[in-house]
Amino acid sequence: FTSPSQMQFYHHKDMWRLDLATAQWEELSTKGGPSPRSGHRAILWKNKVFVFGGFYDTGHDVRYYNDAYLYDLLELKWTKLGDDKRGDN
């Protein structure tokens, strides 16, 4: 959960993979990926994770994201999708 009280949000940028054979966690690179956020949507498609949108709440301001990224689980790298039109506020 990113907001234990629904009054303050914690936004993380880390990403982890669990090896089911060894039960060991491995932190994956987030270089080139989306900024820290909450409320985004993510789906797994083939060997890729698609991430869309979300928000960042500082407690004073809220920024909503209208961007999309693909994470390749084989190459372990992010790709930003689309152009850089800003739908954020």
CSV table of N, CA and C in Angstrom, one decimal:
chain,number,residue,atom,x,y,z
A,1,PHE,N,0.8,-1.2,0.0
A,1,PHE,CA,0.0,0.0,0.0
A,1,PHE,C,0.9,1.2,0.0
A,2,THR,N,0.5,2.3,-0.7
A,2,THR,CA,1.3,3.5,-0.8
A,2,THR,C,0.7,4.6,0.1
A,3,SER,N,-0.4,4.4,0.7
A,3,SER,CA,-1.0,5.4,1.6
A,3,SER,C,-1.7,4.7,2.8
A,4,PRO,N,-1.0,4.5,3.9
A,4,PRO,CA,-1.6,3.9,5.0
A,4,PRO,C,-2.8,4.7,5.6
A,5,SER,N,-2.7,6.0,5.5
A,5,SER,CA,-3.7,6.8,6.1
A,5,SER,C,-4.7,7.5,5.1
A,6,GLN,N,-4.4,7.3,3.8
A,6,GLN,CA,-5.1,8.0,2.7
A,6,GLN,C,-4.9,9.5,2.7
A,7,MET,N,-4.0,9.9,3.6
A,7,MET,CA,-3.7,11.4,3.7
A,7,MET,C,-2.3,11.7,3.1
A,8,GLN,N,-1.4,10.7,3.1
A,8,GLN,CA,-0.1,10.9,2.6
A,8,GLN,C,0.3,9.7,1.8
A,9,PHE,N,0.9,10.0,0.6
A,9,PHE,CA,1.2,8.9,-0.3
A,9,PHE,C,2.7,8.8,-0.4
A,10,TYR,N,3.2,7.6,-0.5
A,10,TYR,CA,4.6,7.3,-0.6
A,10,TYR,C,4.8,6.8,-2.0
A,11,HIS,N,5.7,7.4,-2.8
A,11,HIS,CA,5.9,7.1,-4.2
A,11,HIS,C,7.2,6.5,-4.3
A,12,HIS,N,7.3,5.3,-4.9
A,12,HIS,CA,8.5,4.5,-5.0
A,12,HIS,C,8.9,4.4,-6.5
A,13,LYS,N,10.2,4.2,-6.7
A,13,LYS,CA,10.6,4.0,-8.1
A,13,LYS,C,11.3,2.7,-8.3
A,14,ASP,N,11.4,1.9,-7.2
A,14,ASP,CA,12.1,0.6,-7.3
A,14,ASP,C,11.2,-0.5,-8.0
A,15,MET,N,11.8,-1.5,-8.5
A,15,MET,CA,11.1,-2.6,-9.2
A,15,MET,C,11.9,-3.9,-8.8
A,16,TRP,N,11.1,-4.9,-8.5
A,16,TRP,CA,11.7,-6.2,-8.0
A,16,TRP,C,11.2,-7.4,-8.8
A,17,ARG,N,12.0,-8.4,-8.8
A,17,ARG,CA,11.6,-9.7,-9.4
A,17,ARG,C,11.9,-10.8,-8.5
A,18,LEU,N,10.9,-11.7,-8.3
A,18,LEU,CA,11.1,-12.9,-7.4
A,18,LEU,C,11.4,-14.1,-8.3
A,19,ASP,N,12.5,-14.7,-7.9
A,19,ASP,CA,12.9,-16.0,-8.5
A,19,ASP,C,12.2,-17.1,-7.8
A,20,LEU,N,11.2,-17.7,-8.4
A,20,LEU,CA,10.4,-18.7,-7.8
A,20,LEU,C,11.1,-20.0,-7.4
A,21,ALA,N,12.2,-20.3,-8.1
A,21,ALA,CA,13.0,-21.5,-7.8
A,21,ALA,C,13.8,-21.3,-6.5
A,22,THR,N,14.3,-20.1,-6.3
A,22,THR,CA,15.2,-19.8,-5.1
A,22,THR,C,14.5,-19.0,-4.0
A,23,ALA,N,13.3,-18.5,-4.3
A,23,ALA,CA,12.6,-17.6,-3.4
A,23,ALA,C,13.4,-16.3,-3.0
A,24,GLN,N,14.2,-15.9,-3.9
A,24,GLN,CA,15.1,-14.7,-3.7
A,24,GLN,C,14.6,-13.6,-4.6
A,25,TRP,N,14.6,-12.4,-4.0
A,25,TRP,CA,14.2,-11.1,-4.7
A,25,TRP,C,15.5,-10.5,-5.3
A,26,GLU,N,15.3,-9.9,-6.5
A,26,GLU,CA,16.3,-9.2,-7.2
A,26,GLU,C,15.8,-7.8,-7.6
A,27,GLU,N,16.5,-6.7,-7.2
A,27,GLU,CA,16.1,-5.4,-7.7
A,27,GLU,C,16.5,-5.2,-9.1
A,28,LEU,N,15.5,-4.7,-9.9
A,28,LEU,CA,15.8,-4.5,-11.3
A,28,LEU,C,16.1,-3.0,-11.6
A,29,SER,N,16.8,-2.7,-12.7
A,29,SER,CA,17.1,-1.4,-13.0
A,29,SER,C,15.9,-0.6,-13.4
A,30,THR,N,15.8,0.6,-13.0
A,30,THR,CA,14.7,1.5,-13.3
A,30,THR,C,15.1,2.7,-14.2
A,31,LYS,N,16.4,2.6,-14.7
A,31,LYS,CA,16.9,3.7,-15.5
A,31,LYS,C,16.1,3.8,-16.8
A,32,GLY,N,15.7,5.1,-17.1
A,32,GLY,CA,14.9,5.3,-18.3
A,32,GLY,C,13.4,5.0,-18.1
A,33,GLY,N,13.0,4.6,-16.9
A,33,GLY,CA,11.6,4.3,-16.7
A,33,GLY,C,10.8,5.4,-16.2
A,34,PRO,N,9.5,5.2,-15.8
A,34,PRO,CA,8.7,6.2,-15.3
A,34,PRO,C,9.1,6.8,-14.0
A,35,SER,N,8.7,8.0,-13.7
A,35,SER,CA,9.1,8.7,-12.5
A,35,SER,C,8.3,8.0,-11.3
A,36,PRO,N,8.7,8.2,-10.1
A,36,PRO,CA,7.9,7.7,-9.0
A,36,PRO,C,6.4,8.1,-9.1
A,37,ARG,N,5.5,7.2,-8.7
A,37,ARG,CA,4.1,7.5,-8.9
A,37,ARG,C,3.2,6.5,-8.1
A,38,SER,N,2.0,6.8,-8.0
A,38,SER,CA,1.0,5.9,-7.4
A,38,SER,C,-0.2,5.9,-8.4
A,39,GLY,N,-1.1,5.0,-8.2
A,39,GLY,CA,-2.3,5.0,-9.0
A,39,GLY,C,-2.2,4.6,-10.5
A,40,HIS,N,-1.0,4.2,-10.9
A,40,HIS,CA,-0.8,3.8,-12.3
A,40,HIS,C,-1.5,2.4,-12.5
A,41,ARG,N,-1.5,2.1,-13.8
A,41,ARG,CA,-2.0,0.8,-14.2
A,41,ARG,C,-0.9,0.0,-14.9
A,42,ALA,N,-0.8,-1.3,-14.6
A,42,ALA,CA,0.2,-2.1,-15.3
A,42,ALA,C,-0.4,-3.4,-15.7
A,43,ILE,N,0.1,-3.9,-16.8
A,43,ILE,CA,-0.3,-5.2,-17.3
A,43,ILE,C,0.9,-6.0,-17.8
A,44,LEU,N,0.9,-7.3,-17.7
A,44,LEU,CA,1.9,-8.1,-18.3
A,44,LEU,C,1.4,-8.6,-19.7
A,45,TRP,N,2.3,-8.4,-20.7
A,45,TRP,CA,1.9,-8.8,-22.0
A,45,TRP,C,3.2,-9.5,-22.6
A,46,LYS,N,3.1,-10.8,-22.9
A,46,LYS,CA,4.2,-11.6,-23.3
A,46,LYS,C,5.3,-11.4,-22.3
A,47,ASN,N,6.5,-10.9,-22.7
A,47,ASN,CA,7.6,-10.7,-21.8
A,47,ASN,C,7.8,-9.2,-21.5
A,48,LYS,N,6.7,-8.5,-21.5
A,48,LYS,CA,6.8,-7.1,-21.3
A,48,LYS,C,5.8,-6.6,-20.3
A,49,VAL,N,6.1,-5.6,-19.5
A,49,VAL,CA,5.2,-5.0,-18.6
A,49,VAL,C,4.8,-3.6,-19.1
A,50,PHE,N,3.5,-3.3,-19.3
A,50,PHE,CA,3.1,-2.1,-19.8
A,50,PHE,C,2.5,-1.2,-18.6
A,51,VAL,N,3.0,0.0,-18.5
A,51,VAL,CA,2.6,0.9,-17.4
A,51,VAL,C,2.1,2.2,-18.0
A,52,PHE,N,0.9,2.6,-17.5
A,52,PHE,CA,0.2,3.8,-17.9
A,52,PHE,C,-0.2,4.7,-16.8
A,53,GLY,N,0.0,6.0,-16.9
A,53,GLY,CA,-0.5,7.0,-16.0
A,53,GLY,C,-0.1,6.9,-14.6
A,54,GLY,N,-1.0,7.4,-13.7
A,54,GLY,CA,-0.7,7.5,-12.3
A,54,GLY,C,-0.7,9.0,-11.8
A,55,PHE,N,-0.3,9.1,-10.6
A,55,PHE,CA,-0.2,10.5,-10.0
A,55,PHE,C,0.9,10.6,-9.0
A,56,TYR,N,1.4,11.8,-8.7
A,56,TYR,CA,2.3,12.1,-7.7
A,56,TYR,C,1.7,13.1,-6.8
A,57,ASP,N,1.6,12.8,-5.5
A,57,ASP,CA,0.9,13.7,-4.6
A,57,ASP,C,1.9,14.1,-3.5
A,58,THR,N,2.2,15.4,-3.5
A,58,THR,CA,3.2,15.9,-2.5
A,58,THR,C,2.5,16.3,-1.2
A,59,GLY,N,1.2,16.3,-1.1
A,59,GLY,CA,0.5,16.8,0.1
A,59,GLY,C,0.0,18.2,-0.2
A,60,HIS,N,0.6,18.9,-1.1
A,60,HIS,CA,0.2,20.3,-1.5
A,60,HIS,C,-0.2,20.4,-2.9
A,61,ASP,N,0.5,19.6,-3.7
A,61,ASP,CA,0.2,19.6,-5.2
A,61,ASP,C,0.0,18.1,-5.6
A,62,VAL,N,-0.8,18.0,-6.7
A,62,VAL,CA,-0.9,16.6,-7.3
A,62,VAL,C,-0.6,16.8,-8.8
A,63,ARG,N,0.3,15.9,-9.3
A,63,ARG,CA,0.6,15.8,-10.7
A,63,ARG,C,0.0,14.5,-11.2
A,64,TYR,N,-0.8,14.6,-12.3
A,64,TYR,CA,-1.4,13.4,-12.9
A,64,TYR,C,-0.6,13.1,-14.2
A,65,TYR,N,-0.2,11.9,-14.4
A,65,TYR,CA,0.5,11.5,-15.6
A,65,TYR,C,-0.3,10.8,-16.6
A,66,ASN,N,0.0,11.2,-17.9
A,66,ASN,CA,-0.7,10.6,-19.0
A,66,ASN,C,0.4,10.1,-20.0
A,67,ASP,N,1.2,9.2,-19.4
A,67,ASP,CA,2.3,8.7,-20.2
A,67,ASP,C,2.3,7.1,-20.1
A,68,ALA,N,3.1,6.5,-21.0
A,68,ALA,CA,3.1,5.1,-21.1
A,68,ALA,C,4.5,4.6,-21.3
A,69,TYR,N,4.9,3.4,-20.6
A,69,TYR,CA,6.2,2.8,-20.7
A,69,TYR,C,6.0,1.3,-20.9
A,70,LEU,N,7.0,0.7,-21.5
A,70,LEU,CA,7.1,-0.7,-21.6
A,70,LEU,C,8.4,-1.2,-21.0
A,71,TYR,N,8.4,-2.2,-20.1
A,71,TYR,CA,9.6,-2.8,-19.5
A,71,TYR,C,9.8,-4.2,-20.1
A,72,ASP,N,10.9,-4.4,-20.8
A,72,ASP,CA,11.2,-5.6,-21.4
A,72,ASP,C,11.8,-6.6,-20.4
A,73,LEU,N,11.2,-7.6,-20.0
A,73,LEU,CA,11.6,-8.5,-19.0
A,73,LEU,C,12.8,-9.4,-19.4
A,74,LEU,N,13.1,-9.5,-20.7
A,74,LEU,CA,14.2,-10.2,-21.2
A,74,LEU,C,15.5,-9.4,-21.3
A,75,GLU,N,15.3,-8.1,-21.7
A,75,GLU,CA,16.4,-7.2,-21.9
A,75,GLU,C,16.6,-6.3,-20.6
A,76,LEU,N,15.6,-6.4,-19.7
A,76,LEU,CA,15.7,-5.6,-18.5
A,76,LEU,C,15.9,-4.1,-18.7
A,77,LYS,N,15.0,-3.5,-19.7
A,77,LYS,CA,15.1,-2.1,-19.9
A,77,LYS,C,13.8,-1.5,-20.3
A,78,TRP,N,13.6,-0.2,-20.0
A,78,TRP,CA,12.4,0.5,-20.2
A,78,TRP,C,12.5,1.2,-21.6
A,79,THR,N,11.3,1.4,-22.2
A,79,THR,CA,11.1,2.2,-23.4
A,79,THR,C,9.9,3.1,-23.1
A,80,LYS,N,10.1,4.4,-23.3
A,80,LYS,CA,8.9,5.3,-23.3
A,80,LYS,C,8.1,5.2,-24.6
A,81,LEU,N,6.8,5.1,-24.5
A,81,LEU,CA,6.0,5.0,-25.7
A,81,LEU,C,5.4,6.3,-26.0
A,82,GLY,N,5.2,6.6,-27.3
A,82,GLY,CA,4.6,7.8,-27.7
A,82,GLY,C,5.5,9.0,-27.7
A,83,ASP,N,5.0,10.2,-28.0
A,83,ASP,CA,5.8,11.4,-28.0
A,83,ASP,C,5.7,12.0,-26.6
A,84,ASP,N,6.4,13.2,-26.5
A,84,ASP,CA,6.5,13.9,-25.2
A,84,ASP,C,5.4,14.9,-25.0
A,85,LYS,N,4.3,14.8,-25.7
A,85,LYS,CA,3.2,15.7,-25.4
A,85,LYS,C,2.8,15.6,-23.9
A,86,ARG,N,2.7,16.8,-23.3
A,86,ARG,CA,2.4,16.8,-21.9
A,86,ARG,C,0.9,16.8,-21.6
A,87,GLY,N,0.4,15.8,-21.0
A,87,GLY,CA,-1.0,15.8,-20.5
A,87,GLY,C,-1.0,15.9,-19.0
A,88,ASP,N,0.2,16.1,-18.4
A,88,ASP,CA,0.3,16.2,-17.0
A,88,ASP,C,-0.2,17.6,-16.5
A,89,ASN,N,-0.5,17.7,-15.3
A,89,ASN,CA,-0.8,19.0,-14.7
A,89,ASN,C,-0.4,19.0,-13.2
